[in-house]
Amino acid sequence: MASNEGFLTEGQREMLKTAPPPPNVEVLSSSPKSPTLKSPGAAAKSTSVLLAELAEHHVKAPGGGKASNAGIAVRHVRRTHSGKHIRVKKDGAGGKGTWGRWLDTDGECHIDKNDPNYDSGEEPYELVGTAVSDPLDDYKKSVASIIEEYFTTGDVEVATSDLKELGSTEYHPYFVKRLVSMSMDRHDKEKEMASVLLSSLYVDVINPTQISQGFFMLVESADDFAVDIPDTVDILALFIARAVVDDILPPAFIARARKMLPETSKGIQVLQTAEKSYLSAPHHAELVERRWGGSTHFTVEEVKKRIADLLKEYVESGDTVEACRCIRKLEVSFFYHEVVKRALVLAMEMPSAEPLILKLLKESSEEGLISSSQMVKGFSRLAESIDDLSLDIPSAKTLFQSIVPRAIAEGWLDASFLKASGEDGQANGPDDEKVKQYKKQIVNIIHEYFLSDDIPELIRSLEDLGAPEYNPIFLKKLITLAMDRKNKEKEMASVLLSALHIEIFSTEDIVNGFVMLLESAEDTALDILDASNELALFVARAVIDDVLAPLNLEEITNRLPPNCRSGCETVSMAQSLLSARHAGERILRCWGGGTGWAVEDAKDKIQKLLEEFESGGVISEACQCIRDMGMSFFNHEVVKKALVMAMEKKNDRMLDLLQECFNEGLITINQMTKGFGRIKDGLDDLALDIPNAKDKFMFYVEHAKERGWLLPYFGFPDAS
């Protein structure tokens, strides 16, 4: 069981030597204290005692094999001077009362800082793990605070600025996902605000690819969202439909995303709902835009009506706390200047209610409900219209002048209002008076046009004013008044703009008018909540109607003042609208106008009425059909198609129709000239189908000149 050599003491070895071994017994060990054995039986007994003694002390030999001479090999037997037996520890470390093994460090080692040999490097240290900062996690935390602040303030510009300052543009898809997901379990107001913010960030801050990536991440996570938000499918479908309607997401997104999602995922349900329930429905654009009816999408009329109602109730009840609660409930802090203006007007109309009105304004200011800037804007707006108000309330100026110093003294109107109103009130001489008179006159003309829809009458009225240098002012006033009305008036304004451009307005007049309009965009937004989007549509529509060329948009941007940020953003938004797929049709139908037709629809209608007339129709009926179209600015198309048909059919009866239209004033000399000009421009192509087209056209030009249809400068072939 062990090696040949044992580890016995000298005394044990001596005992083994002197003890006679009995037959067939091998002596394994001895003790110096054992008695001398005199017989084999005693020797056997002594050997047994020795073995028991060794076994008692657990002296074992390693189990490697059998020893040749000895039965058990003994190792590491240690003895103390006291004669006590000590248990051996592993690796020879000894036991109790021994020094232990070399480099034994089982005991705790204490370092004394007061020791002269103290070395701080010997102090025990512990590795402390720190989390590695993930840039994406930091970005998500930052955008969450930006979104929360936006939902609280509703300030799109601040949110845009904060996102730009944050940087990390490669993570913008996560912003899209975060914005939509945070609004999903909130009210409709926040959902509407999220859509508005995405439209504002489109192109300028977040590029189209990142918008698409963000929406795909949302659709991909639809199953996770559904755990916490039961109507996830409907909400996400509406967000996608709204993005398509707002032209920030291409319609093809739905087909592309469907190919990348599992058939069993809720993302597929989202895409199907968006496509079939929202984007395929009749009038889907208006339906989707007004689905949430959020406070950011109130019409101006709705907000003004609510303000008027709450002020009337307050005057009747005198409950200031309730009135403040109603104002706060409007959740249009950026439009509270309207509350100030209407409250002051009501105080002038009802002198008995003046103390209550002033009390409400004072408490609203002290509570921070109406900010100082909103209060000043409300007073400024009333100061600008005080002359008109005096026509209905003769004492308006006197009352206003008495309220202002009192408000400043009580601390709820900033004293800076006096300086601003003093600067604005200074007259600029006779020219200023002339402009004021012109503005009053054109307001009446525009109002009459909105009622009558009579473009020729409006043009005659403008010509009677005899102030072509103020044409840009007319354009600004026309669009400003239309923006505060319904879609019908907006469509009428665009139609009128096209007619004016052909008849009396130059391209320079149009450009100047839009520059003036965009310069005052921030002021316009005080009265019209969605002014920026409305202006962008007017600019884009002007391009579609060939009133402006795309290059004119760059010119307008360059002519805007450096600090006119909102104006530049509006032009950029218009350019985005124009670059979208099917932009022409979308923009032409943006207001679903009562007077406007899509270009292709109008051309088709003109072609049909001319064919009907050519086959034996009555002139008076043809003229009535042209009149019913209500597109006097597009009558040059009638002239062009009538001349082409006359060449093809070799029937000069079309000239009789043009003569009647000219006599009735249905087709003006400008429209007639433009129609002939379009034929002249395309004469070479026309000659491929009608070989004698040039000869025919020369005859028609001479015929038209003899009857005064064309402007003097028009000629053939050198017509401009």
XYZ file of C-alpha atoms in Angstrom:
720
model
C 0.000 0.000 0.000
C 2.981 2.259 0.342
C 6.658 2.614 -0.440
C 9.306 0.340 1.126
C 10.446 2.965 3.592
C 8.331 3.771 6.616
C 8.466 6.760 8.860
C 9.020 5.141 12.319
C 10.980 6.478 15.237
C 14.222 4.895 16.334
C 12.538 3.350 19.388
C 9.880 1.753 17.250
C 12.538 0.362 14.979
C 14.368 -1.087 18.042
C 11.205 -2.763 19.311
C 10.623 -4.325 15.944
C 14.127 -5.706 15.985
C 13.973 -7.245 19.505
C 10.473 -8.694 19.230
C 10.584 -12.247 17.854
C 8.026 -12.590 15.114
C 5.516 -15.416 15.515
C 5.014 -17.803 12.665
C 3.160 -16.364 9.666
C 3.007 -12.910 11.318
C 4.830 -9.855 10.145
C 5.637 -7.216 12.741
C 4.523 -3.863 11.476
C 5.416 -1.493 14.247
C 6.568 -1.236 17.843
C 6.680 1.173 20.649
C 9.689 1.885 22.850
C 7.385 1.518 25.874
C 6.143 -1.916 24.923
C 7.310 -4.838 27.215
C 9.670 -7.471 25.948
C 7.776 -10.256 24.352
C 8.675 -13.737 25.628
C 6.331 -15.847 23.616
C 4.815 -15.806 20.134
C 1.360 -15.210 21.650
C 2.609 -12.179 23.497
C 4.299 -10.897 20.391
C 1.103 -11.211 18.451
C -0.753 -9.425 21.212
C 1.800 -6.609 21.334
C 1.668 -6.208 17.575
C -2.106 -5.963 17.728
C -1.892 -3.267 20.384
C 0.594 -1.312 18.276
C -1.606 -1.554 15.200
C -4.597 -0.378 17.203
C -2.533 2.526 18.533
C -1.478 3.540 15.053
C -4.989 3.137 13.724
C -6.284 5.277 16.585
C -4.032 8.089 15.438
C -5.142 7.636 11.796
C -1.682 7.133 10.400
C -2.383 5.856 6.933
C -0.279 4.990 3.953
C -1.225 6.172 0.518
C -3.244 3.723 -1.481
C -0.818 3.259 -4.309
C -0.064 -0.436 -3.790
C 1.164 -3.006 -1.215
C 4.480 -2.649 0.580
C 6.874 -5.515 0.178
C 7.992 -5.819 3.826
C 5.725 -3.586 6.009
C 1.929 -3.751 6.224
C 1.236 0.009 6.745
C 3.603 2.859 5.906
C 3.452 5.803 8.324
C 4.131 9.348 7.175
C 4.076 12.829 8.697
C 3.940 11.590 12.253
C 4.755 14.503 14.471
C 5.205 14.610 18.182
C 5.282 17.457 20.603
C 7.591 17.713 23.508
C 4.647 17.072 25.787
C 4.197 13.657 24.253
C 0.666 14.454 22.972
C -0.455 13.167 19.619
C -1.253 15.983 17.121
C -3.529 15.559 14.087
C -1.752 16.266 10.870
C -3.239 18.860 8.574
C -3.109 18.716 4.827
C 0.121 19.882 3.177
C 1.957 19.538 6.510
C 0.594 22.703 8.027
C 0.542 21.219 11.487
C -2.190 21.669 14.031
C -2.874 23.466 17.225
C 0.250 24.707 18.938
C 2.438 24.481 15.813
C 4.008 27.203 13.675
C 2.041 26.236 10.611
C 3.343 25.939 7.091
C 5.461 28.430 5.204
C 3.655 31.490 3.781
C 0.546 30.550 5.745
C -1.942 33.403 5.202
C -5.007 31.900 6.809
C -5.042 34.596 9.447
C -6.288 38.108 8.655
C -3.595 40.634 7.915
C -4.222 44.117 9.273
C -2.350 47.094 7.833
C -1.651 49.871 10.255
C -1.727 53.297 8.627
C 0.369 54.621 11.531
C 3.183 52.179 10.743
C 6.283 54.074 9.483
C 6.622 51.471 6.749
C 2.944 51.811 5.695
C 2.476 51.714 1.923
C -0.936 52.646 0.563
C -0.294 50.353 -2.376
C -0.586 47.392 -0.025
C -4.156 48.275 0.895
C -6.674 45.686 -0.315
C -8.788 46.968 -3.156
C -12.013 45.922 -4.817
C -12.867 46.222 -8.498
C -16.071 48.188 -8.860
C -18.064 47.552 -12.052
C -19.634 50.595 -13.790
C -22.275 50.468 -16.502
C -21.063 51.428 -19.967
C -23.069 54.380 -21.300
C -25.029 53.518 -24.465
C -25.496 56.550 -26.785
C -28.867 55.203 -27.941
C -30.140 54.921 -24.364
C -29.002 58.480 -23.657
C -30.757 59.651 -26.837
C -34.012 57.925 -25.881
C -33.989 59.536 -22.436
C -33.343 62.966 -23.924
C -36.095 62.755 -26.548
C -38.552 61.514 -23.925
C -38.102 64.755 -21.980
C -38.394 66.810 -25.208
C -41.666 65.051 -26.077
C -43.080 65.464 -22.566
C -42.300 69.173 -22.660
C -43.898 69.482 -26.103
C -47.086 67.773 -24.921
C -47.201 70.275 -22.055
C -46.447 73.479 -23.979
C -47.573 72.644 -27.529
C -44.649 74.725 -28.854
C -43.553 73.139 -32.145
C -40.661 75.563 -32.661
C -39.116 74.821 -29.259
C -39.422 71.063 -29.803
C -37.820 71.419 -33.245
C -34.985 73.518 -31.844
C -34.357 71.083 -28.969
C -34.210 68.118 -31.330
C -31.737 69.934 -33.585
C -29.520 70.794 -30.604
C -29.604 67.173 -29.421
C -27.861 66.037 -32.612
C -27.465 62.269 -33.155
C -29.375 62.490 -36.411
C -28.797 58.792 -37.078
C -31.224 58.009 -34.248
C -34.136 60.073 -35.612
C -36.197 56.939 -36.483
C -36.275 56.216 -32.746
C -37.651 59.720 -32.165
C -40.519 58.996 -34.571
C -41.271 55.747 -32.773
C -41.001 57.338 -29.334
C -43.204 60.298 -30.214
C -46.019 58.158 -31.600
C -45.784 55.488 -28.892
C -45.905 58.086 -26.087
C -49.037 59.642 -27.580
C -50.835 56.332 -28.169
C -51.986 55.902 -24.564
C -52.901 59.578 -24.158
C -55.794 61.745 -25.248
C -56.659 62.673 -28.823
C -55.055 66.060 -28.230
C -51.594 64.493 -27.846
C -52.122 62.260 -30.884
C -52.980 65.310 -32.969
C -49.972 67.161 -31.570
C -47.701 64.239 -32.479
C -48.936 64.306 -36.090
C -48.490 68.067 -36.296
C -44.927 67.840 -34.962
C -43.962 65.097 -37.410
C -45.237 67.207 -40.312
C -43.201 70.171 -39.064
C -40.017 68.106 -38.667
C -40.374 66.448 -42.078
C -37.447 67.234 -44.445
C -36.066 70.115 -42.347
C -35.017 67.936 -39.392
C -35.983 64.334 -40.140
C -35.517 63.091 -43.687
C -38.169 60.989 -45.482
C -36.186 57.747 -45.130
C -35.982 58.155 -41.368
C -39.720 58.858 -41.172
C -40.384 55.594 -43.030
C -37.946 53.695 -40.805
C -39.600 55.067 -37.687
C -43.071 54.025 -38.837
C -41.816 50.564 -39.782
C -40.386 50.168 -36.274
C -43.819 51.097 -34.915
C -45.615 48.560 -37.098
C -43.011 45.938 -36.227
C -43.663 46.498 -32.504
C -47.468 46.426 -32.826
C -47.685 43.101 -30.961
C -45.787 44.553 -27.989
C -47.904 47.718 -27.936
C -51.104 45.659 -27.988
C -50.264 44.190 -24.583
C -50.758 47.578 -22.903
C -52.952 49.399 -25.457
C -55.943 47.320 -26.610
C -56.782 49.486 -29.646
C -53.201 49.577 -30.917
C -54.182 48.411 -34.409
C -56.662 51.232 -34.978
C -54.427 53.944 -33.490
C -51.329 52.965 -35.476
C -53.407 52.607 -38.654
C -54.712 56.131 -38.169
C -51.190 57.479 -37.587
C -50.017 55.869 -40.838
C -53.041 57.184 -42.759
C -52.457 60.663 -41.330
C -48.794 60.544 -42.355
C -49.810 59.593 -45.903
C -52.408 62.383 -46.032
C -49.823 64.844 -44.726
C -47.411 63.697 -47.464
C -44.675 62.713 -45.026
C -45.087 58.995 -45.764
C -45.394 57.630 -49.322
C -48.466 55.472 -50.066
C -46.073 52.758 -51.262
C -44.886 52.365 -47.651
C -47.838 50.076 -46.909
C -46.974 47.626 -49.706
C -43.257 47.616 -48.843
C -43.842 47.104 -45.120
C -46.334 44.283 -45.749
C -43.631 42.235 -47.523
C -41.300 42.514 -44.527
C -43.726 41.458 -41.785
C -44.949 37.989 -40.760
C -48.505 37.250 -41.875
C -49.608 36.537 -38.312
C -48.325 39.791 -36.807
C -50.556 42.656 -35.750
C -48.448 44.867 -38.000
C -50.213 43.322 -41.004
C -53.566 44.186 -39.414
C -52.377 47.754 -38.908
C -51.448 48.131 -42.577
C -54.708 46.581 -43.778
C -56.769 48.868 -41.542
C -54.869 51.953 -42.713
C -55.336 51.043 -46.366
C -58.944 49.801 -46.375
C -60.621 51.686 -43.542
C -58.963 55.085 -43.892
C -57.096 55.689 -47.152
C -59.730 54.066 -49.382
C -62.722 55.848 -47.858
C -64.447 58.718 -49.726
C -63.102 62.116 -48.641
C -60.521 60.230 -46.614
C -58.164 63.203 -46.288
C -60.655 65.364 -44.427
C -61.854 62.358 -42.401
C -58.345 61.466 -41.273
C -57.298 65.047 -40.520
C -60.306 65.632 -38.265
C -60.481 62.183 -36.667
C -58.803 63.225 -33.433
C -60.251 66.747 -33.435
C -57.333 67.743 -31.244
C -57.046 71.199 -29.750
C -54.256 71.959 -32.171
C -56.697 71.467 -35.035
C -59.548 73.680 -33.849
C -60.766 76.038 -36.491
C -60.426 79.693 -35.635
C -64.193 80.056 -35.623
C -64.572 77.284 -33.032
C -61.995 78.794 -30.683
C -63.410 82.309 -31.008
C -66.932 81.043 -30.349
C -65.809 79.237 -27.204
C -64.050 82.347 -25.951
C -67.104 84.528 -26.631
C -69.405 82.054 -24.851
C -67.239 81.761 -21.731
C -66.922 85.562 -21.440
C -70.691 85.995 -21.682
C -71.252 83.348 -19.017
C -68.673 85.035 -16.797
C -70.357 88.435 -17.076
C -73.647 86.823 -16.073
C -72.280 84.736 -13.177
C -69.308 86.793 -11.989
C -67.473 83.553 -11.049
C -63.832 84.343 -11.750
C -62.566 80.905 -10.672
C -64.917 79.154 -13.085
C -63.970 81.539 -15.912
C -60.259 80.845 -15.354
C -60.983 77.120 -15.382
C -62.795 77.444 -18.717
C -59.929 79.448 -20.204
C -57.444 76.833 -19.035
C -59.624 74.071 -20.476
C -59.288 75.618 -23.956
C -55.629 74.491 -23.910
C -54.603 77.064 -26.518
C -52.174 79.146 -24.477
C -50.667 80.543 -27.679
C -54.090 81.998 -28.578
C -54.979 83.619 -25.235
C -54.383 87.061 -26.730
C -57.798 86.540 -28.336
C -59.294 86.214 -24.832
C -57.695 89.548 -23.894
C -58.935 91.316 -27.012
C -62.490 90.002 -26.788
C -62.668 90.709 -23.060
C -61.661 94.354 -23.624
C -64.177 94.758 -26.455
C -66.901 93.318 -24.218
C -65.920 95.786 -21.467
C -66.347 98.654 -23.949
C -69.692 97.342 -25.205
C -70.996 96.814 -21.650
C -69.555 99.510 -19.332
C -71.308 97.873 -16.376
C -69.237 94.718 -16.933
C -65.892 96.567 -17.048
C -64.953 95.926 -13.360
C -65.608 92.182 -13.759
C -63.643 92.005 -17.025
C -60.629 93.804 -15.592
C -60.776 91.588 -12.491
C -60.691 88.472 -14.703
C -57.727 89.743 -16.717
C -55.851 90.713 -13.556
C -56.360 87.316 -11.865
C -55.518 85.455 -15.090
C -52.228 87.324 -15.235
C -51.416 86.812 -11.542
C -52.088 83.066 -11.803
C -49.817 82.838 -14.850
C -52.746 81.664 -16.957
C -52.316 84.462 -19.501
C -48.658 85.302 -20.024
C -47.297 88.819 -20.221
C -46.579 88.495 -23.939
C -50.119 87.260 -24.642
C -51.535 90.160 -22.642
C -49.476 92.688 -24.614
C -50.480 91.075 -27.919
C -54.142 91.264 -26.979
C -53.881 94.967 -26.143
C -51.830 95.612 -29.308
C -54.395 93.932 -31.539
C -57.155 96.036 -30.042
C -55.055 99.206 -30.458
C -54.610 98.418 -34.167
C -58.347 98.082 -34.742
C -59.486 100.836 -32.385
C -60.426 103.141 -35.294
C -62.769 100.546 -36.781
C -64.145 99.757 -33.333
C -64.920 103.445 -32.798
C -67.452 103.275 -35.636
C -69.580 100.944 -33.486
C -68.526 102.195 -30.045
C -67.892 105.986 -30.215
C -66.213 106.036 -26.794
C -63.876 103.112 -27.609
C -60.708 105.238 -27.799
C -61.450 107.031 -24.540
C -62.246 103.807 -22.703
C -59.155 102.092 -24.055
C -56.923 104.988 -23.037
C -58.322 104.827 -19.508
C -57.868 101.035 -19.191
C -54.218 100.942 -20.313
C -52.661 103.066 -17.512
C -54.771 101.275 -14.918
C -53.606 97.856 -16.157
C -49.968 98.978 -16.112
C -50.323 100.458 -12.609
C -51.829 97.222 -11.268
C -48.993 95.220 -12.836
C -50.858 92.923 -15.223
C -49.866 94.805 -18.403
C -46.211 95.342 -19.238
C -45.159 98.958 -19.627
C -43.434 98.069 -22.911
C -46.889 98.168 -24.500
C -46.876 101.995 -24.412
C -43.644 102.198 -26.385
C -44.788 99.660 -28.941
C -48.181 101.266 -29.440
C -46.578 104.717 -29.672
C -44.267 103.564 -32.472
C -47.070 101.808 -34.280
C -49.322 104.792 -33.949
C -47.042 107.234 -35.702
C -48.286 108.251 -39.107
C -46.037 108.145 -42.110
C -47.577 111.041 -43.979
C -49.907 111.165 -46.997
C -48.665 107.818 -48.374
C -49.692 106.083 -45.179
C -53.183 107.563 -45.414
C -53.455 106.485 -49.025
C -52.515 102.901 -48.104
C -55.103 102.899 -45.316
C -57.804 104.036 -47.682
C -56.753 101.454 -50.258
C -56.919 98.664 -47.669
C -60.435 99.656 -46.623
C -61.607 99.684 -50.215
C -60.095 96.320 -51.156
C -61.576 94.671 -48.055
C -65.027 95.626 -49.318
C -64.158 94.421 -52.828
C -62.905 91.058 -51.533
C -65.945 90.549 -49.300
C -68.203 91.250 -52.260
C -66.279 88.753 -54.378
C -66.674 86.039 -51.737
C -70.424 86.617 -51.896
C -70.849 86.954 -55.669
C -67.968 84.889 -57.098
C -67.799 87.469 -59.900
C -64.186 87.709 -61.074
C -64.760 90.180 -63.969
C -66.515 92.577 -61.606
C -63.654 92.392 -59.115
C -61.105 93.074 -61.855
C -63.090 96.122 -62.995
C -63.223 97.373 -59.399
C -59.455 97.043 -59.017
C -58.870 98.859 -62.289
C -61.155 101.664 -61.101
C -59.003 102.096 -57.989
C -56.085 102.919 -60.290
C -53.358 101.843 -57.857
C -51.384 99.034 -59.552
C -48.412 99.768 -57.300
C -50.459 98.348 -54.409
C -51.197 95.021 -56.119
C -48.955 93.108 -53.651
C -51.009 94.565 -50.786
C -54.173 93.274 -52.448
C -52.696 89.772 -52.721
C -51.699 89.785 -49.051
C -55.144 90.964 -47.962
C -56.943 88.488 -50.233
C -55.127 85.443 -48.838
C -55.255 86.687 -45.223
C -59.025 87.126 -45.392
C -59.473 83.758 -47.127
C -57.411 81.938 -44.482
C -59.854 83.055 -41.801
C -62.782 81.549 -43.732
C -63.919 78.180 -45.028
C -62.400 76.044 -47.766
C -64.757 77.505 -50.354
C -63.297 81.002 -49.907
C -59.741 79.625 -49.966
C -60.452 77.933 -53.279
C -62.027 81.136 -54.604
C -58.930 83.110 -53.569
C -56.642 80.740 -55.502
C -58.911 80.896 -58.555
C -58.964 84.691 -58.379
C -55.174 84.810 -58.079
C -54.839 82.852 -61.317
C -57.233 85.213 -63.090
C -55.464 88.321 -61.769
C -52.100 86.996 -62.900
C -53.424 86.691 -66.444
C -55.362 89.963 -66.487
C -53.605 92.673 -64.451
C -50.997 91.281 -62.023
C -47.387 90.752 -63.070
C -45.212 87.952 -61.704
C -43.292 90.603 -59.752
C -46.537 91.696 -58.081
C -47.265 88.094 -57.103
C -43.758 87.534 -55.704
C -43.862 90.800 -53.734
C -47.259 89.931 -52.352
C -46.104 86.536 -51.092
C -42.965 88.090 -49.583
C -45.151 90.549 -47.638
C -47.448 87.723 -46.597
C -44.612 85.506 -45.350
C -42.909 88.382 -43.539
C -46.019 88.778 -41.405
C -46.590 85.017 -40.997
C -45.977 85.133 -37.235
C -48.552 87.885 -36.774
C -51.024 86.003 -38.948
C -50.537 82.934 -36.760
C -51.828 84.906 -33.782
C -55.287 84.965 -35.372
C -55.175 81.777 -37.462
C -53.999 78.659 -35.642
C -52.933 76.685 -38.704
C -51.523 79.667 -40.595
C -48.225 78.047 -41.565
C -49.842 75.040 -43.260
C -52.471 77.201 -44.959
C -49.831 79.565 -46.354
C -47.776 76.637 -47.618
C -50.818 75.350 -49.500
C -51.444 78.777 -51.061
C -47.817 78.994 -52.214
C -47.870 75.438 -53.599
C -51.215 76.067 -55.320
C -49.795 79.190 -56.981
C -47.027 77.054 -58.477
C -49.463 74.392 -59.684
C -51.635 77.096 -61.291
C -48.562 78.573 -63.068
C -48.971 81.812 -61.145
C -45.479 81.255 -59.736
C -42.592 79.323 -61.223
C -40.680 76.912 -58.954
C -37.663 79.215 -59.223
C -39.762 82.032 -57.771
C -39.847 80.134 -54.477
C -36.070 80.452 -54.184
C -36.373 84.145 -54.966
C -39.013 84.578 -52.257
C -36.831 82.775 -49.712
C -33.816 84.946 -50.549
C -35.851 88.133 -50.161
C -37.154 87.263 -46.707
C -35.366 88.895 -43.732
C -32.774 86.702 -41.969
C -34.889 86.539 -38.805
C -38.037 85.463 -40.677
C -37.720 81.824 -39.729
C -41.408 80.973 -39.980
C -41.597 82.397 -43.529
C -38.656 80.281 -44.692
C -40.180 77.190 -43.088
C -43.450 77.860 -44.913
C -41.698 78.045 -48.293
C -39.789 74.864 -47.467
C -43.063 73.161 -46.569
C -44.560 74.270 -49.899
C -41.575 72.799 -51.739
C -42.075 69.517 -49.886
C -45.730 69.455 -50.914
C -44.761 70.048 -54.546
C -42.162 67.280 -54.537
C -44.626 64.665 -53.288
C -46.102 62.038 -55.550
C -49.243 63.167 -57.421
C -48.639 66.635 -55.982
C -50.616 68.410 -58.713
C -53.840 66.523 -58.112
C -53.502 66.618 -54.328
C -52.896 70.368 -54.197
C -55.624 71.199 -56.707
C -58.075 69.319 -54.507
C -56.634 70.420 -51.164
C -59.694 72.527 -50.327
C -62.212 70.548 -52.352
C -63.245 73.927 -53.717
C -66.706 74.640 -54.980
C -65.380 76.576 -57.965
C -62.243 74.614 -58.726
C -61.890 71.675 -61.087
C -58.915 69.403 -61.549
C -57.070 70.382 -64.728
C -57.778 67.094 -66.514
C -61.460 67.250 -65.549
C -61.723 70.787 -66.899
C -60.027 69.871 -70.186
C -62.322 66.889 -70.636
C -65.405 69.003 -69.993
C -64.263 71.663 -72.496
C -63.619 68.998 -75.139
C -67.088 67.512 -74.706
C -68.955 70.821 -74.844
C -67.075 71.864 -78.019
C -67.814 68.503 -79.677
C -71.472 68.856 -78.779
C -71.540 72.379 -80.197
C -69.742 71.300 -83.380
C -72.284 68.529 -83.979
C -75.142 71.008 -84.140
C -75.405 72.647 -80.748
C -76.727 76.109 -79.965
C -74.264 78.943 -79.297
C -76.173 80.214 -76.260
C -76.085 76.759 -74.629
C -72.344 76.410 -75.299
C -71.726 79.829 -73.730
C -73.786 78.840 -70.687
C -71.768 75.642 -70.269
C -68.540 77.649 -70.354
C -69.991 80.063 -67.814
C -71.145 77.234 -65.535
C -67.620 75.871 -65.348
C -66.674 78.931 -63.312
C -63.073 78.860 -64.489
C -62.668 82.156 -66.286
C -58.914 82.027 -65.659
C -58.822 78.808 -67.710
C -60.837 80.023 -70.714
C -57.659 80.184 -72.798
C -58.027 76.385 -72.985
C -61.436 76.900 -74.634
C -59.815 79.166 -77.234
C -57.009 76.691 -77.917
C -59.264 73.631 -78.267
C -61.784 75.564 -80.392
C -59.057 76.622 -82.877
C -57.591 73.095 -83.068
C -61.044 71.635 -83.673
C -61.707 74.235 -86.384
C -58.486 73.171 -88.153
C -59.251 69.459 -87.854
C -62.913 69.635 -88.872
C -62.376 72.418 -91.427
C -65.377 74.053 -89.856
C -65.184 77.758 -89.081
C -68.306 77.565 -86.920
C -65.998 77.578 -83.884
C -65.062 81.161 -84.744
C -68.698 82.140 -84.299
C -68.639 80.669 -80.782
C -65.470 82.589 -79.928
C -67.018 85.772 -81.274
C -70.102 85.342 -79.080
C -67.992 84.580 -76.001
C -65.910 87.700 -76.648
C -68.991 89.878 -77.189
C -70.516 88.704 -73.898
C -67.254 89.274 -72.002
C -67.149 85.585 -71.204
C -63.652 85.260 -72.701
C -61.513 88.328 -72.106
C -58.955 89.748 -74.530
C -56.187 88.449 -72.275
C -57.591 84.916 -72.281
C -58.111 85.117 -76.040
C -54.514 86.263 -76.584
C -53.167 83.541 -74.306
C -55.157 80.873 -76.184
C -53.782 82.030 -79.561
C -50.297 82.177 -78.031
C -50.502 78.562 -76.915
C -51.444 77.497 -80.447
C -48.490 79.458 -81.835
C -46.085 77.791 -79.358
C -47.194 74.300 -80.385
C -47.693 74.990 -84.098
C -44.775 72.817 -85.280
C -46.131 69.754 -83.470
C -49.647 70.527 -84.667
C -48.443 70.669 -88.300
C -47.477 66.977 -88.081
C -51.160 66.058 -87.785
C -52.658 68.978 -89.730
C -50.402 69.806 -92.716
C -51.992 73.214 -93.424
C -52.038 74.200 -89.723
C -49.755 77.228 -90.262
C -51.857 78.635 -93.084
C -55.036 78.121 -91.120
C -53.533 79.762 -88.034
C -52.440 82.837 -90.042
C -56.000 83.180 -91.294
C -57.393 82.898 -87.731
C -54.955 85.514 -86.423
C -55.994 88.004 -89.113
C -59.640 87.226 -88.409
C -59.148 87.803 -84.670
C -57.236 91.073 -85.171
C -59.934 92.472 -87.398
C -62.497 91.842 -84.647
C -60.332 93.081 -81.767
C -59.933 89.760 -80.037
C -56.158 90.069 -79.577
C -53.872 92.483 -77.821
C -51.953 94.810 -80.192
C -48.561 93.204 -79.549
C -49.689 89.786 -80.811
C -48.615 88.954 -84.361
C -47.472 86.104 -86.577
C -44.811 84.896 -86.735
C -43.049 87.483 -84.560
C -45.634 87.496 -81.761
C -44.119 87.578 -78.328
